[in-house]
Amino acid sequence: MPRRVTTRIKEEFAAARGRWEPLSLYEKFEHAVVLLLTAIIAVVIAFAVWNLVLKIAQSIWTSGFDPTDYVVFQALFGMIFTVIIALEFKRSLLVMAERRQSVVQVRTVILIALLAIVRKLMLVDLSATDAAEIFALAAAILALGAVYWLVRDQDRREQA
């Protein structure tokens, strides 16, 4: 390893140790749990991406992959959105781990929920789904959008 990289790693560990020492016992426990969850989610994301690549490669070589086919499109983007949701969840945990906030931000939870509903809408077969389910998803999107709009300036209000 080059000398600069080693020095930078040492500086980052020293900074992390400096942030760790003033924490209470519960805050240290919470921080350790968040770091463990982040590592677990990172492993799950890596396997999900690997699985996605394998499924796409297998589809290309075995069945003449046709991304214009609606069913293929749904499956592909459903898998991609699943990875995106996991990445956003991991990012929210990393923000907590960096001690920017002591709790998960409401805005982040709403964003993850919106992503999950968008994924559901992409996967739903409109011809086989009743109108009540579509209206329920639409109502959930509107409600989450309204709550997101209400809390969008949360960071600015807290800093003022």
PDB file of C-alpha atoms in Angstrom:
ATOM      1  CA  MET A   1       0.000   0.000   0.000  1.00  0.00           C
ATOM      2  CA  PRO A   2       1.252   3.482  -0.756  1.00  0.00           C
ATOM      3  CA  ARG A   3       2.262   5.575   2.210  1.00  0.00           C
ATOM      4  CA  ARG A   4      -0.526   8.149   1.636  1.00  0.00           C
ATOM      5  CA  VAL A   5      -3.221   5.476   1.749  1.00  0.00           C
ATOM      6  CA  THR A   6      -1.853   4.012   4.981  1.00  0.00           C
ATOM      7  CA  THR A   7      -1.674   7.455   6.563  1.00  0.00           C
ATOM      8  CA  ARG A   8      -5.218   8.251   5.496  1.00  0.00           C
ATOM      9  CA  ILE A   9      -6.544   4.980   6.927  1.00  0.00           C
ATOM     10  CA  LYS A  10      -4.795   5.685  10.236  1.00  0.00           C
ATOM     11  CA  GLU A  11      -6.282   9.194  10.311  1.00  0.00           C
ATOM     12  CA  GLU A  12      -9.773   7.859   9.623  1.00  0.00           C
ATOM     13  CA  PHE A  13      -9.457   5.264  12.410  1.00  0.00           C
ATOM     14  CA  ALA A  14      -8.232   7.960  14.801  1.00  0.00           C
ATOM     15  CA  ALA A  15     -11.170  10.189  13.880  1.00  0.00           C
ATOM     16  CA  ALA A  16     -13.613   7.291  14.337  1.00  0.00           C
ATOM     17  CA  ARG A  17     -12.074   6.492  17.736  1.00  0.00           C
ATOM     18  CA  GLY A  18     -12.443  10.158  18.699  1.00  0.00           C
ATOM     19  CA  ARG A  19     -16.155  10.077  17.805  1.00  0.00           C
ATOM     20  CA  TRP A  20     -16.648   6.730  19.601  1.00  0.00           C
ATOM     21  CA  GLU A  21     -15.159   7.642  23.005  1.00  0.00           C
ATOM     22  CA  PRO A  22     -17.684  10.310  24.128  1.00  0.00           C
ATOM     23  CA  LEU A  23     -20.684   8.084  23.321  1.00  0.00           C
ATOM     24  CA  SER A  24     -22.769   6.606  26.116  1.00  0.00           C
ATOM     25  CA  LEU A  25     -23.004   2.831  26.482  1.00  0.00           C
ATOM     26  CA  TYR A  26     -26.374   2.742  24.720  1.00  0.00           C
ATOM     27  CA  GLU A  27     -25.125   4.967  21.884  1.00  0.00           C
ATOM     28  CA  LYS A  28     -22.140   2.630  21.423  1.00  0.00           C
ATOM     29  CA  PHE A  29     -24.525  -0.353  21.342  1.00  0.00           C
ATOM     30  CA  GLU A  30     -26.790   1.424  18.834  1.00  0.00           C
ATOM     31  CA  HIS A  31     -23.794   2.346  16.674  1.00  0.00           C
ATOM     32  CA  ALA A  32     -22.471  -1.228  16.710  1.00  0.00           C
ATOM     33  CA  VAL A  33     -25.892  -2.599  15.727  1.00  0.00           C
ATOM     34  CA  VAL A  34     -26.163  -0.089  12.860  1.00  0.00           C
ATOM     35  CA  LEU A  35     -22.703  -1.043  11.589  1.00  0.00           C
ATOM     36  CA  LEU A  36     -23.577  -4.757  11.777  1.00  0.00           C
ATOM     37  CA  LEU A  37     -26.861  -4.195   9.914  1.00  0.00           C
ATOM     38  CA  THR A  38     -25.026  -2.136   7.306  1.00  0.00           C
ATOM     39  CA  ALA A  39     -22.534  -4.948   6.740  1.00  0.00           C
ATOM     40  CA  ILE A  40     -25.333  -7.537   6.455  1.00  0.00           C
ATOM     41  CA  ILE A  41     -27.267  -5.374   3.996  1.00  0.00           C
ATOM     42  CA  ALA A  42     -24.100  -4.782   1.956  1.00  0.00           C
ATOM     43  CA  VAL A  43     -23.626  -8.545   1.633  1.00  0.00           C
ATOM     44  CA  VAL A  44     -27.290  -9.002   0.646  1.00  0.00           C
ATOM     45  CA  ILE A  45     -26.975  -6.218  -1.960  1.00  0.00           C
ATOM     46  CA  ALA A  46     -23.822  -7.774  -3.392  1.00  0.00           C
ATOM     47  CA  PHE A  47     -25.576 -11.147  -3.737  1.00  0.00           C
ATOM     48  CA  ALA A  48     -28.668  -9.474  -5.229  1.00  0.00           C
ATOM     49  CA  VAL A  49     -26.577  -7.676  -7.858  1.00  0.00           C
ATOM     50  CA  TRP A  50     -24.672 -10.882  -8.621  1.00  0.00           C
ATOM     51  CA  ASN A  51     -27.964 -12.786  -8.938  1.00  0.00           C
ATOM     52  CA  LEU A  52     -29.361 -10.050 -11.197  1.00  0.00           C
ATOM     53  CA  VAL A  53     -26.321 -10.236 -13.479  1.00  0.00           C
ATOM     54  CA  LEU A  54     -26.541 -14.037 -13.616  1.00  0.00           C
ATOM     55  CA  LYS A  55     -30.272 -13.988 -14.424  1.00  0.00           C
ATOM     56  CA  ILE A  56     -29.801 -11.430 -17.199  1.00  0.00           C
ATOM     57  CA  ALA A  57     -26.840 -13.336 -18.646  1.00  0.00           C
ATOM     58  CA  GLN A  58     -28.763 -16.610 -18.471  1.00  0.00           C
ATOM     59  CA  SER A  59     -31.765 -15.002 -20.172  1.00  0.00           C
ATOM     60  CA  ILE A  60     -29.611 -13.606 -22.954  1.00  0.00           C
ATOM     61  CA  TRP A  61     -27.876 -16.907 -23.686  1.00  0.00           C
ATOM     62  CA  THR A  62     -30.778 -19.320 -23.270  1.00  0.00           C
ATOM     63  CA  SER A  63     -33.981 -17.690 -24.416  1.00  0.00           C
ATOM     64  CA  GLY A  64     -33.132 -14.790 -26.675  1.00  0.00           C
ATOM     65  CA  PHE A  65     -33.531 -11.983 -24.152  1.00  0.00           C
ATOM     66  CA  ASP A  66     -36.200  -9.525 -25.355  1.00  0.00           C
ATOM     67  CA  PRO A  67     -36.309  -6.424 -23.127  1.00  0.00           C
ATOM     68  CA  THR A  68     -39.298  -5.089 -25.103  1.00  0.00           C
ATOM     69  CA  ASP A  69     -41.423  -7.975 -23.821  1.00  0.00           C
ATOM     70  CA  TYR A  70     -43.564  -6.525 -21.042  1.00  0.00           C
ATOM     71  CA  VAL A  71     -43.111  -9.517 -18.708  1.00  0.00           C
ATOM     72  CA  VAL A  72     -39.316  -9.429 -19.116  1.00  0.00           C
ATOM     73  CA  PHE A  73     -39.334  -5.663 -18.599  1.00  0.00           C
ATOM     74  CA  GLN A  74     -41.383  -6.020 -15.407  1.00  0.00           C
ATOM     75  CA  ALA A  75     -39.152  -8.740 -13.988  1.00  0.00           C
ATOM     76  CA  LEU A  76     -35.935  -6.898 -14.860  1.00  0.00           C
ATOM     77  CA  PHE A  77     -36.970  -3.565 -13.401  1.00  0.00           C
ATOM     78  CA  GLY A  78     -38.541  -5.267 -10.395  1.00  0.00           C
ATOM     79  CA  MET A  79     -35.164  -6.796  -9.578  1.00  0.00           C
ATOM     80  CA  ILE A  80     -33.381  -3.487 -10.188  1.00  0.00           C
ATOM     81  CA  PHE A  81     -35.801  -1.602  -7.942  1.00  0.00           C
ATOM     82  CA  THR A  82     -35.294  -4.201  -5.227  1.00  0.00           C
ATOM     83  CA  VAL A  83     -31.554  -3.465  -5.287  1.00  0.00           C
ATOM     84  CA  ILE A  84     -32.215   0.298  -5.295  1.00  0.00           C
ATOM     85  CA  ILE A  85     -34.493  -0.020  -2.263  1.00  0.00           C
ATOM     86  CA  ALA A  86     -31.832  -2.019  -0.420  1.00  0.00           C
ATOM     87  CA  LEU A  87     -29.183   0.575  -1.338  1.00  0.00           C
ATOM     88  CA  GLU A  88     -31.357   3.406  -0.034  1.00  0.00           C
ATOM     89  CA  PHE A  89     -31.974   1.461   3.181  1.00  0.00           C
ATOM     90  CA  LYS A  90     -28.232   0.895   3.595  1.00  0.00           C
ATOM     91  CA  ARG A  91     -27.532   4.567   2.940  1.00  0.00           C
ATOM     92  CA  SER A  92     -29.979   5.588   5.653  1.00  0.00           C
ATOM     93  CA  LEU A  93     -28.174   3.296   8.087  1.00  0.00           C
ATOM     94  CA  LEU A  94     -24.807   4.760   7.080  1.00  0.00           C
ATOM     95  CA  VAL A  95     -26.112   8.265   7.792  1.00  0.00           C
ATOM     96  CA  MET A  96     -27.028   7.038  11.275  1.00  0.00           C
ATOM     97  CA  ALA A  97     -23.641   5.368  11.679  1.00  0.00           C
ATOM     98  CA  GLU A  98     -21.877   8.630  10.874  1.00  0.00           C
ATOM     99  CA  ARG A  99     -23.864  10.108  13.773  1.00  0.00           C
ATOM    100  CA  ARG A 100     -25.407  12.850  11.649  1.00  0.00           C
ATOM    101  CA  GLN A 101     -28.715  11.882  13.200  1.00  0.00           C
ATOM    102  CA  SER A 102     -29.454   9.707  16.168  1.00  0.00           C
ATOM    103  CA  VAL A 103     -32.587   8.229  14.605  1.00  0.00           C
ATOM    104  CA  VAL A 104     -33.621   7.304  11.100  1.00  0.00           C
ATOM    105  CA  GLN A 105     -35.082  10.317   9.330  1.00  0.00           C
ATOM    106  CA  VAL A 106     -38.812  10.174   8.587  1.00  0.00           C
ATOM    107  CA  ARG A 107     -38.085  11.480   5.099  1.00  0.00           C
ATOM    108  CA  THR A 108     -35.838   8.498   4.339  1.00  0.00           C
ATOM    109  CA  VAL A 109     -38.446   6.002   5.534  1.00  0.00           C
ATOM    110  CA  ILE A 110     -41.062   7.697   3.339  1.00  0.00           C
ATOM    111  CA  LEU A 111     -38.706   7.602   0.350  1.00  0.00           C
ATOM    112  CA  ILE A 112     -38.074   3.883   0.846  1.00  0.00           C
ATOM    113  CA  ALA A 113     -41.829   3.272   1.116  1.00  0.00           C
ATOM    114  CA  LEU A 114     -42.436   5.251  -2.092  1.00  0.00           C
ATOM    115  CA  LEU A 115     -39.776   3.221  -3.888  1.00  0.00           C
ATOM    116  CA  ALA A 116     -41.411  -0.006  -2.710  1.00  0.00           C
ATOM    117  CA  ILE A 117     -44.826   1.121  -3.956  1.00  0.00           C
ATOM    118  CA  VAL A 118     -43.378   2.181  -7.322  1.00  0.00           C
ATOM    119  CA  ARG A 119     -41.794  -1.262  -7.560  1.00  0.00           C
ATOM    120  CA  LYS A 120     -45.165  -2.846  -6.799  1.00  0.00           C
ATOM    121  CA  LEU A 121     -46.850  -0.722  -9.472  1.00  0.00           C
ATOM    122  CA  MET A 122     -44.247  -1.801 -12.018  1.00  0.00           C
ATOM    123  CA  LEU A 123     -44.844  -5.461 -11.229  1.00  0.00           C
ATOM    124  CA  VAL A 124     -48.636  -5.443 -11.028  1.00  0.00           C
ATOM    125  CA  ASP A 125     -50.532  -6.931 -13.950  1.00  0.00           C
ATOM    126  CA  LEU A 126     -53.221  -4.340 -14.563  1.00  0.00           C
ATOM    127  CA  SER A 127     -55.432  -6.766 -16.468  1.00  0.00           C
ATOM    128  CA  ALA A 128     -55.534  -9.233 -13.568  1.00  0.00           C
ATOM    129  CA  THR A 129     -55.757  -6.682 -10.740  1.00  0.00           C
ATOM    130  CA  ASP A 130     -58.977  -5.257  -9.385  1.00  0.00           C
ATOM    131  CA  ALA A 131     -59.540  -1.521  -9.229  1.00  0.00           C
ATOM    132  CA  ALA A 132     -59.572  -1.491  -5.410  1.00  0.00           C
ATOM    133  CA  GLU A 133     -55.912  -2.537  -5.248  1.00  0.00           C
ATOM    134  CA  ILE A 134     -54.894   0.103  -7.784  1.00  0.00           C
ATOM    135  CA  PHE A 135     -56.823   2.783  -5.884  1.00  0.00           C
ATOM    136  CA  ALA A 136     -55.222   1.643  -2.622  1.00  0.00           C
ATOM    137  CA  LEU A 137     -51.746   1.943  -4.142  1.00  0.00           C
ATOM    138  CA  ALA A 138     -52.628   5.368  -5.566  1.00  0.00           C
ATOM    139  CA  ALA A 139     -53.939   6.510  -2.175  1.00  0.00           C
ATOM    140  CA  ALA A 140     -50.759   5.268  -0.491  1.00  0.00           C
ATOM    141  CA  ILE A 141     -48.626   7.178  -2.995  1.00  0.00           C
ATOM    142  CA  LEU A 142     -50.643  10.362  -2.477  1.00  0.00           C
ATOM    143  CA  ALA A 143     -50.491  10.030   1.320  1.00  0.00           C
ATOM    144  CA  LEU A 144     -46.761   9.340   1.347  1.00  0.00           C
ATOM    145  CA  GLY A 145     -46.182  12.168  -1.112  1.00  0.00           C
ATOM    146  CA  ALA A 146     -48.110  14.561   1.128  1.00  0.00           C
ATOM    147  CA  VAL A 147     -46.158  13.503   4.215  1.00  0.00           C
ATOM    148  CA  TYR A 148     -42.872  13.781   2.286  1.00  0.00           C
ATOM    149  CA  TRP A 149     -43.878  17.302   1.218  1.00  0.00           C
ATOM    150  CA  LEU A 150     -44.644  18.217   4.847  1.00  0.00           C
ATOM    151  CA  VAL A 151     -41.273  16.986   6.170  1.00  0.00           C
ATOM    152  CA  ARG A 152     -39.090  17.946   3.171  1.00  0.00           C
ATOM    153  CA  ASP A 153     -37.507  20.906   4.958  1.00  0.00           C
ATOM    154  CA  GLN A 154     -36.876  19.022   8.199  1.00  0.00           C
ATOM    155  CA  ASP A 155     -33.079  19.410   8.070  1.00  0.00           C
ATOM    156  CA  ARG A 156     -33.242  23.143   7.413  1.00  0.00           C
ATOM    157  CA  ARG A 157     -35.646  23.695  10.307  1.00  0.00           C
ATOM    158  CA  GLU A 158     -33.447  21.664  12.683  1.00  0.00           C
ATOM    159  CA  GLN A 159     -30.301  23.590  11.724  1.00  0.00           C
ATOM    160  CA  ALA A 160     -31.960  27.003  12.169  1.00  0.00           C
TER     161      ALA A 160
END
